[in-house]
């Protein structure tokens, strides 16, 4: 009878541990959800701030334009509010994006905010020029320039304004349920944790009399202190329980690690990974389709990289990949996106740039790589580059196909060259 009770309590305890771990995991996910929607609230606040104060600035500009006001000083306080709103909006949008909680609708919203942020410095520069101008002619010219940029901003302001109601509805629906959801999960977690402790205490009272040694261990597990080292005896019972709990904890860690596998950074080279590349090139194509902002794609392949792996080993090959990314990042602009496209291939997305506009960039990159001494290599390393842009294309696949074709030509024409639209960089220049 005693053995049967011990076996029943042991399996009941294991069940409680599993359910407790699942409850804690779900609670953590809800906490993350709360944080995401907190950022949505921040987006709402900052969007309202931007729209209100930019409108106030524009009204002040029009008052100066039509002569209903002769003083530009009242505009200045609104500038500070808009700058803080721009900074906050960018911060909250980036948080949601890097957390992987974005969707197509949100990315369109983010694109409108990004376009507004790019135009805003020009607008404010002209507004400050109006405030500082002493000469009437200079003020008139700055007024006209500010109005012109403001009219270009109007489209993106309307896009943001149209989505504010949708954002508010999302937040409102969430807030009505999150409190009860969190309370339910926390209550279940607390009840199960106490049941687990009671069951384990009874079991060890009947078996190996180790309650005093196991209770601190179980309390540490409950608090999430998974590195706690218990003071247990070398009895089969105590060591078996410790091993079982350790196994369960590791399983929970495996689940948590699996949720972070969609990271946007390549673990070897620290360049962006293929998933992030696919997201960004899709966004650039969407921006090009709506607004006509051309962008370029450069695909880079290391010449004879297989020989490096075969003769010097994969560790040297990995070192070359990491060092090459550092060289690329030092050559490109801050606005360019550097991603590992696959194997020894890398891609550079250059927003707002035609393929002719990246002529000097890719040729300079090729020369810098050839002249750079890579650790572990006795000979210079060279690269081949194929370039295309979005002009005249309707899909991402067409852009990638053109860049791949140019890269193919480079590889089959002697390597160590840049091919742009079927021509070498030197010919294109």
GROMACS .gro file of C-alpha atoms in nm:
model
  429
    1UNK     CA    1   0.000   0.000   0.000
    2UNK     CA    2   0.278   0.242   0.095
    3UNK     CA    3   0.463   0.174  -0.233
    4UNK     CA    4   0.142   0.233  -0.429
    5UNK     CA    5   0.085   0.567  -0.252
    6UNK     CA    6   0.443   0.672  -0.320
    7UNK     CA    7   0.415   0.584  -0.690
    8UNK     CA    8   0.085   0.773  -0.719
    9UNK     CA    9   0.226   1.081  -0.550
   10UNK     CA   10   0.540   1.071  -0.760
   11UNK     CA   11   0.350   1.073  -1.091
   12UNK     CA   12   0.108   1.335  -0.959
   13UNK     CA   13   0.404   1.555  -0.865
   14UNK     CA   14   0.558   1.522  -1.210
   15UNK     CA   15   0.223   1.620  -1.365
   16UNK     CA   16   0.203   1.927  -1.143
   17UNK     CA   17   0.558   2.028  -1.241
   18UNK     CA   18   0.476   2.002  -1.613
   19UNK     CA   19   0.152   2.201  -1.581
   20UNK     CA   20   0.325   2.459  -1.364
   21UNK     CA   21   0.602   2.504  -1.625
   22UNK     CA   22   0.344   2.542  -1.902
   23UNK     CA   23   0.147   2.797  -1.698
   24UNK     CA   24   0.459   3.002  -1.635
   25UNK     CA   25   0.547   2.987  -2.003
   26UNK     CA   26   0.198   3.106  -2.102
   27UNK     CA   27   0.215   3.385  -1.845
   28UNK     CA   28   0.546   3.499  -1.990
   29UNK     CA   29   0.389   3.508  -2.337
   30UNK     CA   30   0.102   3.721  -2.207
   31UNK     CA   31   0.355   3.955  -2.046
   32UNK     CA   32   0.527   3.990  -2.383
   33UNK     CA   33   0.188   4.056  -2.542
   34UNK     CA   34   0.119   4.329  -2.288
   35UNK     CA   35   0.453   4.490  -2.367
   36UNK     CA   36   0.377   4.484  -2.741
   37UNK     CA   37   0.039   4.649  -2.692
   38UNK     CA   38   0.199   4.904  -2.462
   39UNK     CA   39   0.410   4.999  -2.763
   40UNK     CA   40   0.089   5.026  -2.970
   41UNK     CA   41  -0.043   5.275  -2.714
   42UNK     CA   42   0.282   5.469  -2.748
   43UNK     CA   43   0.237   5.472  -3.127
   44UNK     CA   44  -0.112   5.616  -3.085
   45UNK     CA   45   0.009   5.890  -2.851
   46UNK     CA   46   0.305   5.991  -3.065
   47UNK     CA   47   0.102   5.981  -3.388
   48UNK     CA   48  -0.155   6.218  -3.234
   49UNK     CA   49   0.126   6.445  -3.115
   50UNK     CA   50   0.286   6.457  -3.460
   51UNK     CA   51  -0.038   6.520  -3.647
   52UNK     CA   52  -0.155   6.790  -3.407
   53UNK     CA   53   0.170   6.988  -3.390
   54UNK     CA   54   0.258   6.959  -3.761
   55UNK     CA   55  -0.091   7.089  -3.836
   56UNK     CA   56  -0.026   7.378  -3.597
   57UNK     CA   57   0.305   7.453  -3.769
   58UNK     CA   58   0.141   7.447  -4.110
   59UNK     CA   59  -0.135   7.681  -3.993
   60UNK     CA   60   0.132   7.920  -3.866
   61UNK     CA   61   0.313   7.900  -4.200
   62UNK     CA   62  -0.007   7.972  -4.393
   63UNK     CA   63  -0.081   8.264  -4.161
   64UNK     CA   64   0.256   8.412  -4.253
   65UNK     CA   65   0.194   8.333  -4.620
   66UNK     CA   66  -0.136   8.518  -4.632
   67UNK     CA   67  -0.030   8.798  -4.402
   68UNK     CA   68  -0.272   8.726  -4.117
   69UNK     CA   69   0.027   8.697  -3.884
   70UNK     CA   70   0.360   8.877  -3.895
   71UNK     CA   71   0.537   8.680  -3.619
   72UNK     CA   72   0.680   8.327  -3.668
   73UNK     CA   73   0.794   8.281  -3.305
   74UNK     CA   74   0.472   8.095  -3.191
   75UNK     CA   75   0.564   7.815  -3.431
   76UNK     CA   76   0.881   7.722  -3.241
   77UNK     CA   77   0.724   7.535  -2.940
   78UNK     CA   78   0.540   7.305  -3.181
   79UNK     CA   79   0.872   7.203  -3.341
   80UNK     CA   80   0.998   7.058  -3.011
   81UNK     CA   81   0.677   6.855  -2.968
   82UNK     CA   82   0.700   6.713  -3.320
   83UNK     CA   83   1.065   6.611  -3.275
   84UNK     CA   84   0.983   6.424  -2.953
   85UNK     CA   85   0.686   6.260  -3.125
   86UNK     CA   86   0.900   6.151  -3.420
   87UNK     CA   87   1.159   5.998  -3.188
   88UNK     CA   88   0.895   5.814  -2.983
   89UNK     CA   89   0.706   5.689  -3.290
   90UNK     CA   90   1.026   5.550  -3.445
   91UNK     CA   91   1.125   5.380  -3.117
   92UNK     CA   92   0.788   5.206  -3.068
   93UNK     CA   93   0.759   5.096  -3.433
   94UNK     CA   94   1.113   4.950  -3.428
   95UNK     CA   95   1.037   4.758  -3.107
   96UNK     CA   96   0.730   4.589  -3.261
   97UNK     CA   97   0.916   4.516  -3.584
   98UNK     CA   98   1.221   4.357  -3.421
   99UNK     CA   99   0.995   4.156  -3.188
  100UNK     CA  100   0.846   3.997  -3.502
  101UNK     CA  101   0.493   4.122  -3.423
  102UNK     CA  102   0.452   4.317  -3.748
  103UNK     CA  103   0.210   4.232  -4.028
  104UNK     CA  104   0.140   4.372  -4.375
  105UNK     CA  105  -0.096   4.642  -4.244
  106UNK     CA  106   0.151   4.748  -3.973
  107UNK     CA  107   0.440   4.761  -4.219
  108UNK     CA  108   0.239   4.995  -4.442
  109UNK     CA  109   0.179   5.214  -4.137
  110UNK     CA  110   0.551   5.201  -4.056
  111UNK     CA  111   0.641   5.291  -4.415
  112UNK     CA  112   0.424   5.602  -4.397
  113UNK     CA  113   0.590   5.704  -4.070
  114UNK     CA  114   0.935   5.641  -4.217
  115UNK     CA  115   0.858   5.853  -4.525
  116UNK     CA  116   0.727   6.132  -4.299
  117UNK     CA  117   1.047   6.115  -4.091
  118UNK     CA  118   1.260   6.153  -4.405
  119UNK     CA  119   1.070   6.462  -4.520
  120UNK     CA  120   1.043   6.623  -4.176
  121UNK     CA  121   1.406   6.749  -4.147
  122UNK     CA  122   1.366   6.938  -4.475
  123UNK     CA  123   1.038   7.086  -4.358
  124UNK     CA  124   1.179   7.197  -4.022
  125UNK     CA  125   1.491   7.337  -4.188
  126UNK     CA  126   1.273   7.564  -4.400
  127UNK     CA  127   1.053   7.654  -4.101
  128UNK     CA  128   1.360   7.750  -3.897
  129UNK     CA  129   1.473   7.954  -4.194
  130UNK     CA  130   1.143   8.142  -4.182
  131UNK     CA  131   1.182   8.209  -3.809
  132UNK     CA  132   1.542   8.328  -3.844
  133UNK     CA  133   1.499   8.531  -4.165
  134UNK     CA  134   1.526   8.909  -4.131
  135UNK     CA  135   1.498   8.992  -4.498
  136UNK     CA  136   1.144   8.980  -4.643
  137UNK     CA  137   1.261   8.822  -4.968
  138UNK     CA  138   1.447   8.544  -4.786
  139UNK     CA  139   1.145   8.483  -4.561
  140UNK     CA  140   0.915   8.463  -4.864
  141UNK     CA  141   1.145   8.207  -5.032
  142UNK     CA  142   1.168   7.996  -4.715
  143UNK     CA  143   0.789   8.013  -4.676
  144UNK     CA  144   0.738   7.881  -5.028
  145UNK     CA  145   0.989   7.599  -4.968
  146UNK     CA  146   0.827   7.504  -4.635
  147UNK     CA  147   0.481   7.498  -4.795
  148UNK     CA  148   0.607   7.283  -5.082
  149UNK     CA  149   0.759   7.020  -4.849
  150UNK     CA  150   0.453   7.040  -4.622
  151UNK     CA  151   0.227   6.952  -4.914
  152UNK     CA  152   0.445   6.647  -4.986
  153UNK     CA  153   0.413   6.546  -4.619
  154UNK     CA  154   0.034   6.579  -4.637
  155UNK     CA  155  -0.011   6.243  -4.811
  156UNK     CA  156   0.181   6.048  -4.543
  157UNK     CA  157   0.011   6.242  -4.261
  158UNK     CA  158  -0.327   6.139  -4.405
  159UNK     CA  159  -0.211   5.776  -4.425
  160UNK     CA  160  -0.112   5.780  -4.056
  161UNK     CA  161  -0.433   5.958  -3.959
  162UNK     CA  162  -0.646   5.702  -4.145
  163UNK     CA  163  -0.486   5.416  -3.949
  164UNK     CA  164  -0.510   5.573  -3.604
  165UNK     CA  165  -0.869   5.451  -3.554
  166UNK     CA  166  -0.771   5.097  -3.651
  167UNK     CA  167  -0.477   5.108  -3.408
  168UNK     CA  168  -0.703   5.241  -3.131
  169UNK     CA  169  -0.958   4.964  -3.189
  170UNK     CA  170  -0.683   4.700  -3.165
  171UNK     CA  171  -0.560   4.837  -2.833
  172UNK     CA  172  -0.913   4.874  -2.691
  173UNK     CA  173  -1.008   4.512  -2.769
  174UNK     CA  174  -0.688   4.385  -2.610
  175UNK     CA  175  -0.716   4.587  -2.288
  176UNK     CA  176  -1.063   4.449  -2.216
  177UNK     CA  177  -0.932   4.091  -2.198
  178UNK     CA  178  -0.574   4.106  -2.077
  179UNK     CA  179  -0.653   4.164  -1.709
  180UNK     CA  180  -0.876   3.858  -1.673
  181UNK     CA  181  -0.636   3.648  -1.878
  182UNK     CA  182  -0.340   3.738  -1.659
  183UNK     CA  183  -0.538   3.683  -1.336
  184UNK     CA  184  -0.651   3.336  -1.451
  185UNK     CA  185  -0.299   3.224  -1.548
  186UNK     CA  186  -0.140   3.357  -1.227
  187UNK     CA  187  -0.407   3.192  -1.010
  188UNK     CA  188  -0.364   2.857  -1.182
  189UNK     CA  189   0.013   2.887  -1.150
  190UNK     CA  190  -0.005   2.962  -0.777
  191UNK     CA  191  -0.247   2.679  -0.700
  192UNK     CA  192  -0.049   2.423  -0.898
  193UNK     CA  193   0.280   2.526  -0.741
  194UNK     CA  194   0.142   2.474  -0.388
  195UNK     CA  195  -0.014   2.140  -0.485
  196UNK     CA  196   0.321   2.034  -0.627
  197UNK     CA  197   0.504   2.123  -0.305
  198UNK     CA  198   0.248   1.941  -0.088
  199UNK     CA  199   0.255   1.628  -0.305
  200UNK     CA  200   0.633   1.613  -0.310
  201UNK     CA  201   0.651   1.670   0.064
  202UNK     CA  202   0.413   1.381   0.137
  203UNK     CA  203   0.594   1.154  -0.106
  204UNK     CA  204   0.933   1.215   0.051
  205UNK     CA  205   0.789   1.183   0.402
  206UNK     CA  206   0.688   0.827   0.315
  207UNK     CA  207   1.002   0.744   0.119
  208UNK     CA  208   1.339   0.896   0.208
  209UNK     CA  209   1.256   1.158   0.473
  210UNK     CA  210   1.418   1.435   0.265
  211UNK     CA  211   1.159   1.713   0.294
  212UNK     CA  212   1.401   1.956   0.461
  213UNK     CA  213   1.649   1.919   0.177
  214UNK     CA  214   1.404   1.920  -0.115
  215UNK     CA  215   1.169   2.203  -0.014
  216UNK     CA  216   1.432   2.480  -0.062
  217UNK     CA  217   1.512   2.327  -0.400
  218UNK     CA  218   1.147   2.327  -0.506
  219UNK     CA  219   1.100   2.684  -0.380
  220UNK     CA  220   1.397   2.793  -0.594
  221UNK     CA  221   1.244   2.621  -0.899
  222UNK     CA  222   0.918   2.804  -0.835
  223UNK     CA  223   1.099   3.140  -0.832
  224UNK     CA  224   1.275   3.057  -1.159
  225UNK     CA  225   1.618   3.010  -1.001
  226UNK     CA  226   1.708   2.713  -1.222
  227UNK     CA  227   2.078   2.731  -1.132
  228UNK     CA  228   2.011   2.656  -0.764
  229UNK     CA  229   2.231   2.374  -0.635
  230UNK     CA  230   2.041   2.158  -0.379
  231UNK     CA  231   2.214   1.991  -0.085
  232UNK     CA  232   2.089   1.639  -0.152
  233UNK     CA  233   2.215   1.303  -0.038
  234UNK     CA  234   2.336   1.031  -0.274
  235UNK     CA  235   2.011   0.837  -0.238
  236UNK     CA  236   1.839   0.696  -0.544
  237UNK     CA  237   1.514   0.874  -0.457
  238UNK     CA  238   1.658   1.226  -0.418
  239UNK     CA  239   1.890   1.207  -0.717
  240UNK     CA  240   1.610   1.071  -0.937
  241UNK     CA  241   1.382   1.361  -0.844
  242UNK     CA  242   1.657   1.616  -0.908
  243UNK     CA  243   1.730   1.463  -1.250
  244UNK     CA  244   1.359   1.463  -1.339
  245UNK     CA  245   1.313   1.830  -1.247
  246UNK     CA  246   1.631   1.925  -1.436
  247UNK     CA  247   1.499   1.745  -1.744
  248UNK     CA  248   1.168   1.931  -1.724
  249UNK     CA  249   1.347   2.265  -1.686
  250UNK     CA  250   1.562   2.190  -1.990
  251UNK     CA  251   1.251   2.106  -2.192
  252UNK     CA  252   1.101   2.444  -2.102
  253UNK     CA  253   1.428   2.614  -2.204
  254UNK     CA  254   1.420   2.430  -2.537
  255UNK     CA  255   1.069   2.562  -2.603
  256UNK     CA  256   1.182   2.915  -2.519
  257UNK     CA  257   1.489   2.886  -2.739
  258UNK     CA  258   1.276   2.765  -3.029
  259UNK     CA  259   1.070   3.085  -3.012
  260UNK     CA  260   1.384   3.293  -3.073
  261UNK     CA  261   1.500   3.100  -3.382
  262UNK     CA  262   1.336   3.364  -3.604
  263UNK     CA  263   1.601   3.617  -3.510
  264UNK     CA  264   1.680   3.874  -3.776
  265UNK     CA  265   2.060   3.842  -3.735
  266UNK     CA  266   2.277   3.566  -3.883
  267UNK     CA  267   2.445   3.395  -3.588
  268UNK     CA  268   2.781   3.345  -3.763
  269UNK     CA  269   2.847   3.673  -3.943
  270UNK     CA  270   2.625   3.921  -3.753
  271UNK     CA  271   2.482   4.037  -4.086
  272UNK     CA  272   2.104   4.032  -4.124
  273UNK     CA  273   1.968   3.687  -4.210
  274UNK     CA  274   1.761   3.570  -4.506
  275UNK     CA  275   1.429   3.620  -4.325
  276UNK     CA  276   1.506   3.985  -4.259
  277UNK     CA  277   1.629   4.027  -4.618
  278UNK     CA  278   1.298   3.892  -4.751
  279UNK     CA  279   1.103   4.132  -4.527
  280UNK     CA  280   1.305   4.439  -4.621
  281UNK     CA  281   1.316   4.378  -4.996
  282UNK     CA  282   0.939   4.322  -4.987
  283UNK     CA  283   0.896   4.654  -4.807
  284UNK     CA  284   1.117   4.834  -5.059
  285UNK     CA  285   0.915   4.686  -5.347
  286UNK     CA  286   0.592   4.797  -5.177
  287UNK     CA  287   0.734   5.149  -5.137
  288UNK     CA  288   0.846   5.151  -5.501
  289UNK     CA  289   0.502   5.035  -5.620
  290UNK     CA  290   0.320   5.307  -5.423
  291UNK     CA  291   0.559   5.601  -5.449
  292UNK     CA  292   0.806   5.518  -5.726
  293UNK     CA  293   1.113   5.525  -5.498
  294UNK     CA  294   1.367   5.312  -5.685
  295UNK     CA  295   1.603   5.087  -5.490
  296UNK     CA  296   1.897   4.867  -5.591
  297UNK     CA  297   2.003   4.512  -5.505
  298UNK     CA  298   2.366   4.391  -5.511
  299UNK     CA  299   2.440   4.018  -5.472
  300UNK     CA  300   2.799   3.932  -5.373
  301UNK     CA  301   2.967   3.593  -5.412
  302UNK     CA  302   3.315   3.502  -5.282
  303UNK     CA  303   3.537   3.368  -5.560
  304UNK     CA  304   3.672   3.015  -5.510
  305UNK     CA  305   3.535   2.998  -5.155
  306UNK     CA  306   3.502   2.618  -5.176
  307UNK     CA  307   3.881   2.591  -5.218
  308UNK     CA  308   3.929   2.782  -4.892
  309UNK     CA  309   3.707   2.535  -4.703
  310UNK     CA  310   3.864   2.234  -4.873
  311UNK     CA  311   4.228   2.336  -4.823
  312UNK     CA  312   4.224   2.546  -4.505
  313UNK     CA  313   3.921   2.407  -4.324
  314UNK     CA  314   3.575   2.534  -4.235
  315UNK     CA  315   3.699   2.735  -3.937
  316UNK     CA  316   3.909   2.950  -4.168
  317UNK     CA  317   3.613   2.975  -4.403
  318UNK     CA  318   3.388   3.094  -4.121
  319UNK     CA  319   3.651   3.349  -4.017
  320UNK     CA  320   3.664   3.483  -4.374
  321UNK     CA  321   3.284   3.519  -4.384
  322UNK     CA  322   3.279   3.717  -4.059
  323UNK     CA  323   3.568   3.940  -4.165
  324UNK     CA  324   3.411   4.004  -4.506
  325UNK     CA  325   3.091   4.130  -4.343
  326UNK     CA  326   3.294   4.382  -4.143
  327UNK     CA  327   3.463   4.503  -4.463
  328UNK     CA  328   3.127   4.534  -4.641
  329UNK     CA  329   2.970   4.728  -4.354
  330UNK     CA  330   3.263   4.971  -4.352
  331UNK     CA  331   3.213   5.040  -4.726
  332UNK     CA  332   2.836   5.080  -4.752
  333UNK     CA  333   2.615   5.364  -4.632
  334UNK     CA  334   2.428   5.363  -4.302
  335UNK     CA  335   2.097   5.332  -4.489
  336UNK     CA  336   2.205   5.020  -4.682
  337UNK     CA  337   2.096   4.675  -4.562
  338UNK     CA  338   2.366   4.403  -4.554
  339UNK     CA  339   2.231   4.046  -4.531
  340UNK     CA  340   2.369   3.696  -4.565
  341UNK     CA  341   2.185   3.566  -4.871
  342UNK     CA  342   2.305   3.208  -4.839
  343UNK     CA  343   2.635   3.022  -4.795
  344UNK     CA  344   2.912   3.252  -4.917
  345UNK     CA  345   2.665   3.492  -5.084
  346UNK     CA  346   2.569   3.828  -4.938
  347UNK     CA  347   2.317   4.090  -5.048
  348UNK     CA  348   2.308   4.468  -5.016
  349UNK     CA  349   1.976   4.654  -5.045
  350UNK     CA  350   2.032   5.023  -5.130
  351UNK     CA  351   1.709   5.224  -5.073
  352UNK     CA  352   1.634   5.529  -5.291
  353UNK     CA  353   1.920   5.438  -5.525
  354UNK     CA  354   1.926   5.332  -5.892
  355UNK     CA  355   2.173   5.070  -6.011
  356UNK     CA  356   2.378   5.343  -6.177
  357UNK     CA  357   2.387   5.514  -5.839
  358UNK     CA  358   2.571   5.220  -5.679
  359UNK     CA  359   2.839   5.205  -5.949
  360UNK     CA  360   3.111   5.361  -5.736
  361UNK     CA  361   2.998   5.173  -5.422
  362UNK     CA  362   3.025   4.820  -5.565
  363UNK     CA  363   3.348   4.891  -5.753
  364UNK     CA  364   3.507   5.045  -5.443
  365UNK     CA  365   3.389   4.747  -5.236
  366UNK     CA  366   3.545   4.505  -5.485
  367UNK     CA  367   3.877   4.691  -5.472
  368UNK     CA  368   3.877   4.715  -5.090
  369UNK     CA  369   3.811   4.340  -5.053
  370UNK     CA  370   4.088   4.256  -5.300
  371UNK     CA  371   4.333   4.479  -5.112
  372UNK     CA  372   4.232   4.358  -4.764
  373UNK     CA  373   4.447   4.097  -4.588
  374UNK     CA  374   4.216   3.830  -4.447
  375UNK     CA  375   4.341   3.637  -4.144
  376UNK     CA  376   4.454   3.286  -4.237
  377UNK     CA  377   4.476   3.353  -4.613
  378UNK     CA  378   4.808   3.376  -4.794
  379UNK     CA  379   4.650   3.510  -5.115
  380UNK     CA  380   4.414   3.802  -5.180
  381UNK     CA  381   4.042   3.730  -5.159
  382UNK     CA  382   3.822   3.850  -5.446
  383UNK     CA  383   3.448   3.881  -5.494
  384UNK     CA  384   3.206   3.896  -5.788
  385UNK     CA  385   2.903   4.126  -5.773
  386UNK     CA  386   2.578   4.139  -5.970
  387UNK     CA  387   2.356   4.448  -5.948
  388UNK     CA  388   1.996   4.530  -6.045
  389UNK     CA  389   1.733   4.785  -5.948
  390UNK     CA  390   1.353   4.803  -5.929
  391UNK     CA  391   1.308   5.028  -6.234
  392UNK     CA  392   1.054   4.876  -6.473
  393UNK     CA  393   0.989   4.571  -6.255
  394UNK     CA  394   0.675   4.463  -6.075
  395UNK     CA  395   0.797   4.184  -5.845
  396UNK     CA  396   1.088   4.112  -5.614
  397UNK     CA  397   1.161   3.795  -5.810
  398UNK     CA  398   1.238   3.998  -6.123
  399UNK     CA  399   1.490   4.213  -5.936
  400UNK     CA  400   1.663   3.911  -5.781
  401UNK     CA  401   1.668   3.733  -6.117
  402UNK     CA  402   1.843   4.028  -6.284
  403UNK     CA  403   2.101   4.054  -6.004
  404UNK     CA  404   2.160   3.677  -6.021
  405UNK     CA  405   2.204   3.694  -6.400
  406UNK     CA  406   2.458   3.976  -6.365
  407UNK     CA  407   2.642   3.774  -6.098
  408UNK     CA  408   2.644   3.472  -6.330
  409UNK     CA  409   2.803   3.682  -6.604
  410UNK     CA  410   3.067   3.807  -6.357
  411UNK     CA  411   3.151   3.453  -6.243
  412UNK     CA  412   3.180   3.329  -6.601
  413UNK     CA  413   3.380   3.626  -6.727
  414UNK     CA  414   3.684   3.574  -6.508
  415UNK     CA  415   3.546   3.667  -6.161
  416UNK     CA  416   3.663   3.962  -5.947
  417UNK     CA  417   3.431   4.206  -6.125
  418UNK     CA  418   3.103   4.394  -6.088
  419UNK     CA  419   2.831   4.343  -6.349
  420UNK     CA  420   2.547   4.595  -6.365
  421UNK     CA  421   2.266   4.527  -6.610
  422UNK     CA  422   2.491   4.298  -6.818
  423UNK     CA  423   2.782   4.544  -6.825
  424UNK     CA  424   3.090   4.566  -6.605
  425UNK     CA  425   3.113   4.857  -6.362
  426UNK     CA  426   3.393   5.007  -6.571
  427UNK     CA  427   3.185   4.983  -6.889
  428UNK     CA  428   2.878   5.124  -6.714
  429UNK     CA  429   3.081   5.416  -6.585
   0.00000   0.00000   0.00000
